[in-house]
Each structure stands twice: as structure tokens, then as C-alpha cells.
Short mmCIF file of C-alpha atoms and ligand atoms in Angstrom, two decimals:
data_model
loop_
_atom_site.label_atom_id
_atom_site.label_comp_id
_atom_site.label_asym_id
_atom_site.label_seq_id
_atom_site.Cartn_x
_atom_site.Cartn_y
_atom_site.Cartn_z
CA UNK A 1 17.08 -22.77 -5.86
CA UNK A 2 18.64 -21.57 -2.65
CA UNK A 3 17.09 -17.81 -1.95
CA UNK A 4 17.46 -15.30 0.78
CA UNK A 5 15.05 -12.64 1.18
CA UNK A 6 16.16 -9.64 3.42
CA UNK A 7 13.38 -7.76 4.90
CA UNK A 8 10.36 -10.09 5.89
CA UNK A 9 7.79 -7.00 5.62
CA UNK A 10 4.84 -7.06 3.10
CA UNK A 11 7.07 -7.49 -0.05
CA UNK A 12 9.65 -9.69 1.51
CA UNK A 13 7.52 -12.11 3.33
CA UNK A 14 5.06 -12.35 0.20
CA UNK A 15 8.18 -12.89 -2.25
CA UNK A 16 9.81 -15.25 -0.12
CA UNK A 17 6.71 -17.35 0.45
CA UNK A 18 5.49 -17.33 -2.94
CA UNK A 19 9.21 -18.60 -4.03
CA UNK A 20 9.16 -21.46 -1.24
CA UNK A 21 5.49 -22.35 -2.90
CA UNK A 22 7.00 -22.73 -6.27
CA UNK A 23 9.62 -25.37 -4.60
CA UNK A 24 12.67 -23.41 -3.71
CA UNK A 25 14.40 -23.29 -0.33
CA UNK A 26 13.77 -19.69 1.00
CA UNK A 27 15.29 -18.16 4.05
CA UNK A 28 13.59 -14.82 5.16
CA UNK A 29 15.99 -12.54 7.20
CA UNK A 30 14.99 -9.80 9.35
CA UNK A 31 16.60 -7.51 11.74
CA UNK A 32 13.34 -7.45 13.94
CA UNK A 33 13.84 -10.09 16.35
CA UNK A 34 10.17 -10.00 17.43
CA UNK A 35 8.91 -10.56 13.90
CA UNK A 36 11.33 -13.56 13.40
CA UNK A 37 10.13 -15.10 16.54
CA UNK A 38 6.89 -14.81 15.66
CA UNK A 39 7.23 -16.00 12.28
CA UNK A 40 9.18 -19.02 13.80
CA UNK A 41 6.29 -19.71 16.08
CA UNK A 42 3.86 -20.16 13.12
CA UNK A 43 2.43 -16.42 13.38
CA UNK A 44 2.29 -13.93 10.74
CA UNK A 45 3.18 -10.40 11.70
CA UNK A 46 0.70 -8.79 8.95
CA UNK A 47 -2.82 -9.18 7.55
CA UNK A 48 -2.58 -10.36 4.07
CA UNK A 49 -5.26 -12.41 2.47
CA UNK A 50 -4.19 -15.88 1.93
CA UNK A 51 -0.56 -15.55 3.37
CA UNK A 52 -0.88 -17.14 6.54
CA UNK A 53 -1.99 -20.47 4.97
CA UNK A 54 0.91 -20.43 2.39
CA UNK A 55 3.44 -19.55 5.04
CA UNK A 56 2.43 -22.44 7.15
CA UNK A 57 2.45 -24.94 4.47
CA UNK A 58 5.87 -23.91 3.33
CA UNK A 59 7.42 -23.87 6.78
CA UNK A 60 5.83 -27.41 7.43
CA UNK A 61 7.34 -28.54 4.06
CA UNK A 62 10.72 -27.11 5.35
CA UNK A 63 11.08 -24.89 2.15
CA UNK A 64 10.59 -21.60 4.24
CA UNK A 65 12.65 -20.47 7.28
CA UNK A 66 13.19 -17.43 9.27
CA UNK A 67 16.22 -15.84 10.74
CA UNK A 68 17.89 -12.74 12.04
CA UNK A 69 21.51 -14.13 11.37
CA UNK A 70 23.12 -13.03 7.94
CA UNK A 71 25.80 -15.47 7.93
CA UNK A 72 23.51 -18.32 8.32
CA UNK A 73 21.18 -16.72 5.55
CA UNK A 74 23.67 -15.75 3.04
CA UNK A 75 26.18 -18.16 2.91
CA UNK A 76 24.73 -20.62 0.56
CA UNK A 77 22.34 -18.86 -1.41
CA UNK A 78 22.27 -18.32 -5.13
CA UNK A 79 20.13 -15.23 -5.29
CA UNK A 80 19.70 -12.50 -2.36
CA UNK A 81 16.69 -10.34 -2.60
CA UNK A 82 16.96 -6.93 -0.91
CA UNK A 83 13.22 -6.23 0.32
CA UNK A 84 13.95 -3.81 3.06
CA UNK A 85 11.99 -0.36 3.65
CA UNK A 86 12.90 2.77 1.34
CA UNK A 87 10.92 5.35 3.72
CA UNK A 88 10.98 9.06 2.87
CA UNK A 89 13.70 11.24 4.55
CA UNK A 90 13.35 14.65 6.30
CA UNK A 91 13.85 15.98 2.56
CA UNK A 92 11.20 14.10 0.71
CA UNK A 93 14.22 11.83 -0.78
CA UNK A 94 14.17 7.78 -0.45
CA UNK A 95 16.13 7.08 2.67
CA UNK A 96 18.61 4.27 1.57
CA UNK A 97 20.00 3.44 5.15
CA UNK A 98 18.17 0.12 5.29
CA UNK A 99 19.22 -0.79 1.82
CA UNK A 100 22.94 0.33 2.70
CA UNK A 101 22.90 -1.87 5.83
CA UNK A 102 21.70 -4.86 4.00
CA UNK A 103 24.15 -4.56 1.33
CA UNK A 104 27.08 -4.19 3.71
CA UNK A 105 26.05 -6.92 5.96
CA UNK A 106 25.40 -9.51 3.29
CA UNK A 107 28.76 -8.87 1.67
CA UNK A 108 31.03 -10.92 3.89
CA UNK A 109 28.72 -14.10 3.36
CA UNK A 110 28.20 -13.83 -0.39
CA UNK A 111 29.19 -17.25 -2.29
CA UNK A 112 30.78 -16.88 -5.67
CA UNK A 113 28.54 -15.54 -8.37
CA UNK A 114 25.47 -15.07 -6.04
CA UNK A 115 23.08 -12.62 -7.61
CA UNK A 116 21.99 -9.72 -5.35
CA UNK A 117 18.73 -8.49 -6.40
CA UNK A 118 17.13 -5.17 -5.40
CA UNK A 119 13.28 -5.32 -4.92
CA UNK A 120 12.93 -2.56 -2.73
CA UNK A 121 11.79 0.71 -4.52
CA UNK A 122 14.99 2.67 -5.04
CA UNK A 123 15.88 5.75 -6.91
CA UNK A 124 17.86 5.73 -10.14
CA UNK A 125 21.67 4.81 -9.58
CA UNK A 126 20.92 2.88 -6.09
CA UNK A 127 21.59 -0.62 -7.55
CA UNK A 128 25.05 0.69 -8.66
CA UNK A 129 25.53 1.92 -5.27
CA UNK A 130 24.45 -1.62 -3.64
CA UNK A 131 27.30 -2.88 -5.76
CA UNK A 132 29.80 -0.49 -4.30
CA UNK A 133 28.64 -1.26 -0.97
CA UNK A 134 29.07 -4.90 -1.25
CA UNK A 135 32.64 -4.40 -3.25
CA UNK A 136 33.71 -2.46 -0.33
CA UNK A 137 33.43 -5.41 1.84
CA UNK A 138 34.07 -8.34 0.10
CA UNK A 139 36.38 -9.56 -2.98
CA UNK A 140 34.00 -12.35 -4.08
CA UNK A 141 32.26 -12.06 -7.74
CA UNK A 142 28.81 -11.22 -7.53
CA UNK A 143 26.09 -10.02 -9.95
CA UNK A 144 23.51 -7.30 -9.49
CA UNK A 145 19.79 -7.06 -10.80
CA UNK A 146 16.98 -4.66 -10.31
CA UNK A 147 13.72 -6.40 -9.98
CA UNK A 148 10.98 -3.87 -8.89
CA UNK A 149 7.98 -5.13 -7.37
CA UNK A 150 4.14 -4.10 -8.54
CA UNK A 151 2.35 -6.35 -5.90
CA UNK A 152 -0.56 -4.42 -4.25
CA UNK A 153 -1.37 -5.21 -0.43
CA UNK A 154 -4.63 -6.82 -0.11
CA UNK A 155 -4.26 -8.77 -3.29
CA UNK A 156 -0.39 -9.50 -2.86
CA UNK A 157 -0.34 -13.03 -3.42
CA UNK A 158 -2.25 -12.95 -6.64
CA UNK A 159 -0.28 -10.06 -7.82
CA UNK A 160 3.03 -11.77 -7.23
CA UNK A 161 2.02 -15.25 -8.58
CA UNK A 162 0.24 -13.76 -11.60
CA UNK A 163 1.99 -10.69 -12.47
CA UNK A 164 1.03 -8.33 -15.33
CA UNK A 165 4.95 -8.31 -16.14
CA UNK A 166 8.29 -9.22 -14.47
CA UNK A 167 10.90 -6.36 -14.87
CA UNK A 168 14.35 -7.11 -14.43
CA UNK A 169 17.17 -4.64 -14.83
CA UNK A 170 20.60 -6.26 -15.57
CA UNK A 171 23.90 -5.87 -17.04
CA UNK A 172 24.75 -9.46 -17.68
CA UNK A 173 22.69 -12.30 -19.18
CA UNK A 174 23.40 -14.87 -16.52
CA UNK A 175 21.62 -12.93 -13.82
CA UNK A 176 18.76 -12.24 -16.14
CA UNK A 177 18.74 -15.82 -17.03
CA UNK A 178 18.48 -17.25 -13.53
CA UNK A 179 15.71 -14.63 -12.58
CA UNK A 180 13.67 -15.74 -15.65
CA UNK A 181 14.15 -19.38 -14.54
CA UNK A 182 12.85 -18.58 -10.92
CA UNK A 183 9.80 -16.51 -12.15
CA UNK A 184 8.92 -19.26 -15.00
CA UNK A 185 6.21 -20.62 -12.89
CA UNK A 186 4.30 -17.21 -12.47
CA UNK A 187 4.59 -16.45 -16.01
CA UNK A 188 2.65 -19.62 -17.81
CA UNK A 189 -0.01 -17.38 -19.26
CA UNK A 190 2.64 -15.68 -21.64
CA UNK A 191 2.98 -12.52 -19.66
CA UNK A 192 6.17 -10.83 -20.53
CA UNK A 193 9.57 -11.15 -18.68
CA UNK A 194 11.23 -7.62 -19.57
CA UNK A 195 14.90 -7.48 -19.36
CA UNK A 196 15.86 -3.85 -19.13
CA UNK A 197 18.93 -1.53 -18.23
CA UNK A 198 19.22 -1.31 -14.47
CA UNK A 199 18.32 2.54 -14.47
CA UNK A 200 15.30 1.84 -16.69
CA UNK A 201 14.17 -0.84 -14.22
CA UNK A 202 14.56 1.52 -11.10
CA UNK A 203 12.64 4.09 -13.23
CA UNK A 204 9.85 1.98 -14.16
CA UNK A 205 8.78 1.26 -10.58
CA UNK A 206 8.61 5.06 -10.02
CA UNK A 207 6.86 6.10 -13.31
CA UNK A 208 4.23 3.27 -12.67
CA UNK A 209 3.48 4.44 -9.02
CA UNK A 210 3.46 8.01 -9.79
CA UNK A 211 1.24 7.53 -12.96
CA UNK A 212 -1.33 5.67 -10.79
CA UNK A 213 -1.07 8.50 -8.14
CA UNK A 214 -1.55 11.20 -10.70
CA UNK A 215 -4.66 9.34 -11.99
CA UNK A 216 -6.22 9.46 -8.55
CA UNK A 217 -5.26 13.15 -7.97
CA UNK A 218 -6.74 13.80 -11.26
CA UNK A 219 -10.18 12.39 -10.65
CA UNK A 220 -10.39 13.58 -7.30
CA UNK A 221 -9.80 17.11 -8.49
CA UNK A 222 -12.63 16.37 -11.24
CA UNK A 223 -14.83 15.08 -8.39
CA UNK A 224 -14.24 18.35 -6.50
CA UNK A 225 -15.38 20.26 -9.52
CA UNK A 226 -18.34 18.11 -10.20
CA UNK A 227 -19.75 18.79 -6.75
CA UNK A 228 -19.49 22.56 -7.23
CA UNK A 229 -21.15 22.61 -10.76
CA UNK A 230 -23.96 20.01 -10.15
CA UNK A 231 -22.52 17.16 -12.14
CA UNK A 232 -22.30 13.66 -10.93
CA UNK A 233 -18.93 12.05 -10.99
CA UNK A 234 -20.27 8.50 -11.13
CA UNK A 235 -21.72 9.69 -14.55
CA UNK A 236 -18.87 11.51 -15.77
CA UNK A 237 -16.59 8.29 -14.95
CA UNK A 238 -18.63 6.39 -17.06
CA UNK A 239 -18.84 8.90 -19.87
CA UNK A 240 -15.01 9.06 -20.07
CA UNK A 241 -14.27 5.25 -19.05
CA UNK A 242 -15.48 4.02 -22.26
CA UNK A 243 -13.12 5.88 -24.38
CA UNK A 244 -10.45 3.40 -24.88
CA UNK A 245 -7.69 5.62 -24.56
CA UNK A 246 -9.02 6.61 -20.91
CA UNK A 247 -10.50 3.32 -19.58
CA UNK A 248 -11.81 2.80 -16.37
CA UNK A 249 -8.96 1.65 -14.03
CA UNK A 250 -7.84 3.75 -11.18
CA UNK A 251 -10.33 6.39 -11.53
CA UNK A 252 -12.72 6.06 -8.55
CA UNK A 253 -12.69 9.32 -6.60
CA UNK A 254 -12.02 9.08 -2.81
CA UNK A 255 -10.38 10.72 0.14
CA UNK A 256 -6.87 10.75 -1.12
CA UNK A 257 -4.35 7.84 -1.57
CA UNK A 258 -2.14 6.76 1.35
CA UNK A 259 0.05 3.40 2.02
CA UNK A 260 3.65 3.06 2.13
CA UNK A 261 4.22 3.53 -1.58
CA UNK A 262 2.45 6.27 -3.49
CA UNK A 263 3.04 9.11 -1.21
CA UNK A 264 7.03 8.46 -0.68
CA UNK A 265 7.29 7.37 -4.02
CA UNK A 266 5.90 10.71 -5.71
CA UNK A 267 8.05 12.66 -3.64
CA UNK A 268 11.07 10.77 -4.16
CA UNK A 269 10.76 10.93 -7.80
CA UNK A 270 10.18 14.68 -7.38
CA UNK A 271 13.24 15.03 -5.24
CA UNK A 272 15.34 12.91 -7.58
CA UNK A 273 14.28 15.10 -10.38
CA UNK A 274 15.15 18.13 -8.39
CA UNK A 275 18.57 16.92 -7.69
CA UNK A 276 18.97 16.36 -11.41
CA UNK A 277 17.71 19.85 -12.20
CA UNK A 278 14.39 19.25 -13.57
CA UNK A 279 11.29 20.57 -11.68
CA UNK A 280 8.68 17.82 -11.51
CA UNK A 281 5.58 20.11 -11.34
CA UNK A 282 3.08 17.57 -11.98
CA UNK A 283 4.49 15.31 -9.14
CA UNK A 284 4.53 18.13 -6.63
CA UNK A 285 1.03 19.15 -7.70
CA UNK A 286 -0.11 15.33 -7.36
CA UNK A 287 1.17 15.24 -3.81
CA UNK A 288 -0.22 18.60 -2.93
CA UNK A 289 -3.75 17.85 -4.34
CA UNK A 290 -3.64 14.63 -2.41
CA UNK A 291 -2.70 15.97 0.93
CA UNK A 292 -5.61 18.33 0.41
CA UNK A 293 -8.05 15.53 -0.51
CA UNK A 294 -7.28 13.84 2.84
CA UNK A 295 -9.23 16.66 4.40
CA UNK A 296 -12.37 16.44 2.24
CA UNK A 297 -14.55 14.54 4.80
CA UNK A 298 -13.38 16.70 7.76
CA UNK A 299 -14.27 19.96 5.74
CA UNK A 300 -17.66 18.51 4.56
CA UNK A 301 -18.66 17.37 8.37
CA UNK A 302 -17.49 21.01 9.59
CA UNK A 303 -19.72 22.57 7.14
CA UNK A 304 -22.73 20.37 7.77
CA UNK A 305 -22.46 21.02 11.38
CA UNK A 306 -22.12 24.89 10.92
CA UNK A 307 -18.38 25.08 11.67
CA UNK A 308 -18.56 23.37 15.25
CA UNK A 309 -17.99 19.89 15.87
CA UNK A 310 -17.84 19.99 19.96
CA UNK A 311 -20.32 17.69 21.23
CA UNK A 312 -20.52 15.72 18.09
CA UNK A 313 -19.68 12.02 17.83
CA UNK A 314 -18.52 10.76 14.70
CA UNK A 315 -18.33 6.97 13.59
CA UNK A 316 -15.37 6.21 11.29
CA UNK A 317 -15.66 3.21 9.19
CA UNK A 318 -12.27 1.95 7.87
CA UNK A 319 -9.17 2.67 8.87
CA UNK A 320 -6.40 1.14 6.95
CA UNK A 321 -5.21 2.92 3.62
CA UNK A 322 -7.29 0.48 1.51
CA UNK A 323 -9.21 -2.65 2.01
CA UNK A 324 -7.81 -6.09 2.72
CA UNK A 325 -4.69 -4.87 4.54
CA UNK A 326 -3.86 -4.02 8.11
CA UNK A 327 -1.44 -1.36 6.57
CA UNK A 328 -2.33 2.36 8.12
CA UNK A 329 0.80 4.03 6.65
CA UNK A 330 -0.05 7.69 5.63
CA UNK A 331 -3.66 6.70 5.84
CA UNK A 332 -6.30 9.25 5.12
CA UNK A 333 -8.17 7.87 8.21
CA UNK A 334 -5.58 9.33 10.51
CA UNK A 335 -5.74 12.83 9.09
CA UNK A 336 -9.61 12.65 9.45
CA UNK A 337 -9.42 11.31 12.86
CA UNK A 338 -6.78 13.97 14.15
CA UNK A 339 -8.88 16.92 12.69
CA UNK A 340 -11.95 15.70 14.38
CA UNK A 341 -10.18 15.50 17.65
CA UNK A 342 -8.68 18.60 17.25
CA UNK A 343 -11.92 20.24 16.63
CA UNK A 344 -13.54 18.95 19.87
CA UNK A 345 -15.47 15.80 18.38
CA UNK A 346 -15.77 12.51 20.14
CA UNK A 347 -14.59 9.56 17.66
CA UNK A 348 -15.38 6.04 17.30
CA UNK A 349 -13.57 4.12 15.17
CA UNK A 350 -13.82 0.58 13.45
CA UNK A 351 -12.13 -1.34 11.06
CA UNK A 352 -11.88 -5.19 10.32
CA UNK A 353 -8.14 -5.65 10.78
CA UNK A 354 -6.43 -2.65 11.62
CA UNK A 355 -7.69 -1.47 14.86
CA UNK A 356 -4.36 -2.58 16.88
CA UNK A 357 -2.25 -0.62 14.31
CA UNK A 358 -4.31 2.23 15.02
CA UNK A 359 -4.25 1.83 18.61
CA UNK A 360 -0.56 2.29 18.52
CA UNK A 361 -0.92 5.66 16.79
CA UNK A 362 -3.88 7.29 18.40
CA UNK A 363 -3.87 5.35 22.00
CA UNK A 364 -7.05 6.05 24.01
CA UNK A 365 -7.88 9.36 22.23
CA UNK A 366 -10.69 7.38 20.43
CA UNK A 367 -13.24 4.49 20.91
CA UNK A 368 -12.32 1.56 19.40
CA UNK A 369 -15.36 -0.76 18.18
CA UNK A 370 -15.07 -4.35 17.07
CA UNK A 371 -18.33 -3.96 15.00
CA UNK A 372 -19.00 -1.11 12.51
CA UNK A 373 -22.51 -1.10 13.93
CA UNK A 374 -21.22 -0.25 17.46
CA UNK A 375 -19.48 2.80 16.27
CA UNK A 376 -22.96 4.29 15.14
CA UNK A 377 -24.03 4.29 18.78
CA UNK A 378 -25.41 7.76 19.43
CA UNK A 379 -23.40 9.03 16.46
CA UNK A 380 -24.13 12.34 14.79
CA UNK A 381 -22.70 11.14 11.78
CA UNK A 382 -20.67 8.29 9.90
CA UNK A 383 -17.61 9.14 7.81
CA UNK A 384 -16.56 5.96 5.35
CA UNK A 385 -12.98 6.45 4.62
CA UNK A 386 -12.05 2.75 3.56
CA UNK A 387 -14.23 0.76 1.24
CA UNK A 388 -14.18 -2.64 3.04
CA UNK A 389 -16.92 -5.18 1.59
CA UNK A 390 -19.03 -5.47 4.63
CA UNK A 391 -19.71 -1.86 4.62
CA UNK A 392 -21.14 -2.26 1.05
CA UNK A 393 -24.64 -3.48 2.16
CA UNK A 394 -25.21 -2.53 5.88
CA UNK A 395 -28.67 -2.74 7.73
CA UNK A 396 -29.79 0.81 7.33
CA UNK A 397 -32.62 0.61 9.55
CA UNK A 398 -30.54 -0.76 12.07
CA UNK A 399 -28.22 2.15 11.77
CA UNK A 400 -30.62 4.80 11.96
CA UNK A 401 -31.99 3.36 15.21
CA UNK A 402 -28.36 3.62 16.80
CA UNK A 403 -27.42 7.05 15.51
CA UNK A 404 -28.48 10.22 16.93
CA UNK A 405 -29.11 11.44 13.43
CA UNK A 406 -29.19 9.85 10.17
CA UNK A 407 -26.20 11.36 8.33
CA UNK A 408 -23.50 9.73 6.33
CA UNK A 409 -20.53 11.11 4.64
CA UNK A 410 -18.98 8.63 2.33
CA UNK A 411 -15.53 8.97 1.08
CA UNK A 412 -15.89 5.95 -1.12
CA UNK A 413 -19.42 6.56 -3.00
CA UNK A 414 -20.62 3.02 -1.67
CA UNK A 415 -24.05 3.77 -2.05
CA UNK A 416 -26.97 5.02 -4.18
CA UNK A 417 -27.64 8.63 -3.14
CA UNK A 418 -31.33 8.53 -4.36
CA UNK A 419 -31.96 5.25 -2.55
CA UNK A 420 -30.05 6.89 0.53
CA UNK A 421 -32.62 9.85 0.54
CA UNK A 422 -35.43 7.27 0.25
CA UNK A 423 -34.36 5.37 3.37
CA UNK A 424 -34.16 8.98 5.32
CA UNK A 425 -30.55 9.46 5.25
CA UNK A 426 -28.71 12.68 4.49
CA UNK A 427 -26.00 11.26 2.39
CA UNK A 428 -22.85 13.02 1.17
CA UNK A 429 -20.62 11.35 -1.35
CA UNK A 430 -17.51 12.53 -3.11
CA UNK A 431 -18.29 14.49 -6.73
CA UNK A 432 -21.83 14.07 -6.48
CA UNK A 433 -24.16 16.79 -7.23
CA UNK A 434 -26.94 17.85 -4.74
CA UNK A 435 -29.90 16.19 -4.47
CA UNK A 436 -32.94 18.49 -3.46
CA UNK A 437 -33.15 18.57 0.34
CA UNK A 438 -29.80 17.00 0.70
CA UNK A 439 -26.41 18.43 0.10
N1 NAD B 1 4.09 -2.61 0.60
C1 NAD B 1 3.98 -2.77 -0.79
O1 NAD B 1 2.73 -2.70 -1.09
C2 NAD B 1 5.03 -2.49 -1.72
C3 NAD B 1 4.80 -2.71 -3.20
C4 NAD B 1 5.87 -2.77 -4.06
C5 NAD B 1 7.06 -2.34 -3.40
N2 NAD B 1 7.38 -1.85 -2.27
C6 NAD B 1 8.76 -1.59 -2.10
O2 NAD B 1 9.16 -2.68 -1.15
C7 NAD B 1 10.23 -2.30 -0.02
C8 NAD B 1 9.77 -2.97 1.15
O3 NAD B 1 8.15 -2.39 1.40
P1 NAD B 1 7.33 -3.07 2.58
O4 NAD B 1 6.04 -2.39 2.56
O5 NAD B 1 7.53 -4.64 2.22
O6 NAD B 1 8.18 -2.65 4.09
P2 NAD B 1 8.16 -3.16 5.31
O7 NAD B 1 8.44 -2.04 6.43
O8 NAD B 1 6.95 -3.80 5.67
O9 NAD B 1 9.26 -4.34 5.56
C9 NAD B 1 10.78 -3.93 5.62
C10 NAD B 1 11.36 -5.02 6.45
O10 NAD B 1 12.67 -4.78 6.44
C11 NAD B 1 13.28 -5.04 7.84
N3 NAD B 1 14.71 -4.57 7.52
C12 NAD B 1 14.91 -3.15 7.57
N4 NAD B 1 16.41 -3.49 7.62
C13 NAD B 1 16.80 -4.50 7.64
C14 NAD B 1 18.22 -5.13 7.42
N5 NAD B 1 19.44 -4.39 7.34
N6 NAD B 1 18.31 -6.36 7.36
C15 NAD B 1 17.31 -7.30 7.45
N7 NAD B 1 15.90 -6.69 7.49
C16 NAD B 1 15.81 -5.21 7.63
C17 NAD B 1 12.37 -4.55 8.82
O11 NAD B 1 12.37 -4.92 9.97
C18 NAD B 1 10.89 -4.90 7.97
O12 NAD B 1 10.28 -6.16 8.29
C19 NAD B 1 10.00 -0.59 0.11
O13 NAD B 1 11.10 -0.20 -0.83
C20 NAD B 1 8.69 -0.37 -0.79
O14 NAD B 1 8.61 0.90 -1.31
C21 NAD B 1 6.21 -1.93 -1.49
#
């Protein structure tokens, strides 16, 4: 099948590459000439495990191409996927500028009966607007479908090729049938291909993300209560997780969710609800709770150092909004670092892959360390923000030698606090009751 992907970002590049890997002829189109040039030189603009190898293989096989030209990319395509960004606008709603531009720019080149599929996360009603934007620019007959994407950065290839389900919103059977054919290679383990109404498909994506964000804010709130009442959230988690109605997934306390999806999607659905006269109290609270949680390590550090962080050096481990990605959009690390800097602290940061992205945000206000141990040199405390695997079993004796004082504020509960006490560290996690002589 000839496929065009508009927007070669985290979603578009993964989608295009995986469709190419299953034998389709794919062109990825992006307005970012730098990105397209890099891809055409064999580079990959984002860090996503396994992606580079797949891109190279499919480019070499002639199944994957990159361009900035709409005419070239759209003309012969049977399926055109819109994968452009839908960031938040000033009011909190989804900004559909890029979706509109993609729709209008593709319109003159669409071939008859092409299917235009929106994979970008968009508010209910947007797919119908896509059809109107296209119709205003062409008389060619085309079909529309909504196909929300559920991949997770850091595991995107696996999620795309082994989805829990594929959701397609379509009015006509023809579009749904073509998409089912396209997804067949990824659904061999009898995972469902769900055909629903277009509005339901649009809503499914928001509801899924809002549910997950709600779980995170909920467990974070419970963790904060645990800390005050002398309970241990790890024990509480086990106690509730074995209840089949609750389960264990997405109930790890931390420093708040970030990334390009949860924050903006929660706000966009709340904003859509308000437009329709529904007050989305839960969503507003989830957002607010999350914004507060991003300060949790800062408050703990301030408290520990008696309200004064001047002349203190803090090592920050983990900058990306989650492990195995270089994405720092809405990352909790940035909130912590900016607060530390404002409070007069010196900040040394490390991340296995996101240093360059952070440098673009923070310039020379912090020290960038290639190794997480380097960040510990002369540090008064370590703050762990992102749970990269390499942080799970560090050489604590070595760290202790390097630090000014053995103090760790762990935003991801990576270590056993009894063992940390035995190693001679002051160790503070999230939602952990105080150990005598520590918290
Ligand atoms: N990142 C994720 O984990 C994820 C997961 C599921 C769904 N989504 C949704 O998918 C969409 C894309 O997200 P992303 O993270 O891949 O975004 P991204 O910012 O990484 O990529 C978007 C790309 O679209 C390009 N673009 C913008 N306007 C264009 C135009 N008119 N024509 C061609 N290209 C254009 C940009 O240059 C950029 O490369 C969003 O709606 C997002 O909410 C993202």
C-alpha cells in the first residue's frame, strides 16, 4: 500500500517506519527541512529505542522516504495519516493550526478515494473539520477516519507493532476495511480492531490519557498522605494492587507526570467540556495536583536544608519526562531545576540521552555531566527525577566519596530505605514513612 505520513515526529516517524517494515511503500512528509535533511542523510532526529535500526533498514530497502513536498508525497497515496502536533493554546485547548495546515496543503494533491486518517490527538469534532478543510480546497472524493495512537515514548516500536487494540473511527466500511488490512500484521495475537463512530474514536484517546493521568495524580496524593501519617506507599500499593478491581499498573508514586500528552490532553478535554457546558472538576483537579507534585522534591530539599539553598550544590539525575526517551516537554526535572536555581542553588545535571535538549532550554545555567557520578562531585544532595535503569544499582560507596554529604531525595523510590540507612545515607523517597533518625 502507498502511504503518506504527515509529520515525522515521535508518532509519525514510528508509524511510518513500522508500516514500511511490514512491506508498505511509505513517504514521511515534514515541514521541518532540517529534520527531513537529517533523515535523508541516514540520521534520526529523536531518541527512541530500536527506531534508528528500523529506519535504516527500510530506507535501504527503498520502502521509506522523506520529503518536504506535499505534491510529491500525496499524489499517489491511498492512505494519508495526519501525525502533526496538537499542542496546547493559551486557553488550554488543543491548537489545531498544524492539523488545519496539513489538511489544506494535502487537499489539491489527493487522489480519488484516498483515505485521510487523523492520528494526532484531537478534540471531538476535529475529524469532521478536517473533511471540511479538505473539501474547501478540492472536488476529489476522499474518505476520513480517526485512528488515535496509544504508543508510549520509550517503548513506541513495541507498542505500535504489538498494540493492545487498534481503534478506528469511520463512517464508511471501505475506510475501515483498508485500515484493518494495513494493521493486520500487528494484530496476529487476536488483539481487537475496534471500529467505532468518529466522535467516539476521538473521545477514546482523551479518556484513556485522562484515566491514566488521574491514576498518577491519585497515587501521588495518597503518597503525600502516607508520608504525613507514617504509612509506606510501597506497602499500601501492594495492599491495594492485589484487589483485581484496582490492579498495580500506573500506580507508582513520583514527581508528577510530564511529556507531550498527559498535561495537554487533560487540559484540552477539560477545555472542551467547558465549551460544552460541562464542568470537568476531576480533570481540573488532576492537572492542579500534578502541577503541585512537580515541586515535591524542591520542597523536601528546601526543608532539609533549613529553607536556604544558597551555596548548596544539587545533583539532578534524570531529565527526560520518563526513561528511554529524550523528550523533555513538560518534564518535572525542569520545574525542579528552575526552582533550585531561583533559590540560589548550584545545579549539576545528568541524563543518558536528554542533555542536549535540556541545554537548549537552560543554556549555561547548570553544569551538564556526561556521567551520573560526575554530577555527584561536591554535591550536597542528589535528586532523582527520572528512573533510568542505570540509576537502579549505583556504587553507593563511590557516590559517598564524591558527595559533600550523603543525601538522596528520590522521586522514584528506586532504593530500599532500610538499606540506604545502613549504607549511611540520608534517604527520602515519595510517600515513605520516616525511619528513626532519617526523615
Ligand atoms: N508523543 C507521543 O507519545 C504521542 C502518543 C500518542 C499520540 N500523540 C499525539 O500525536 C500527535 C503528534 O505528536 P508527536 O509527539 O509525534 O509530535 P512531534 O512534535 O514530535 O511531531 C510533529 C511533527 O509534525 C511536523 N509538522 C507540523 N506541521 C506540519 C505540517 N503542516 N505539515 C507537515 N509536518 C508538520 C513538525 O515539524 C513535527 O516534526 C499529537 O497530537 C500527540 O498528542 C503523541
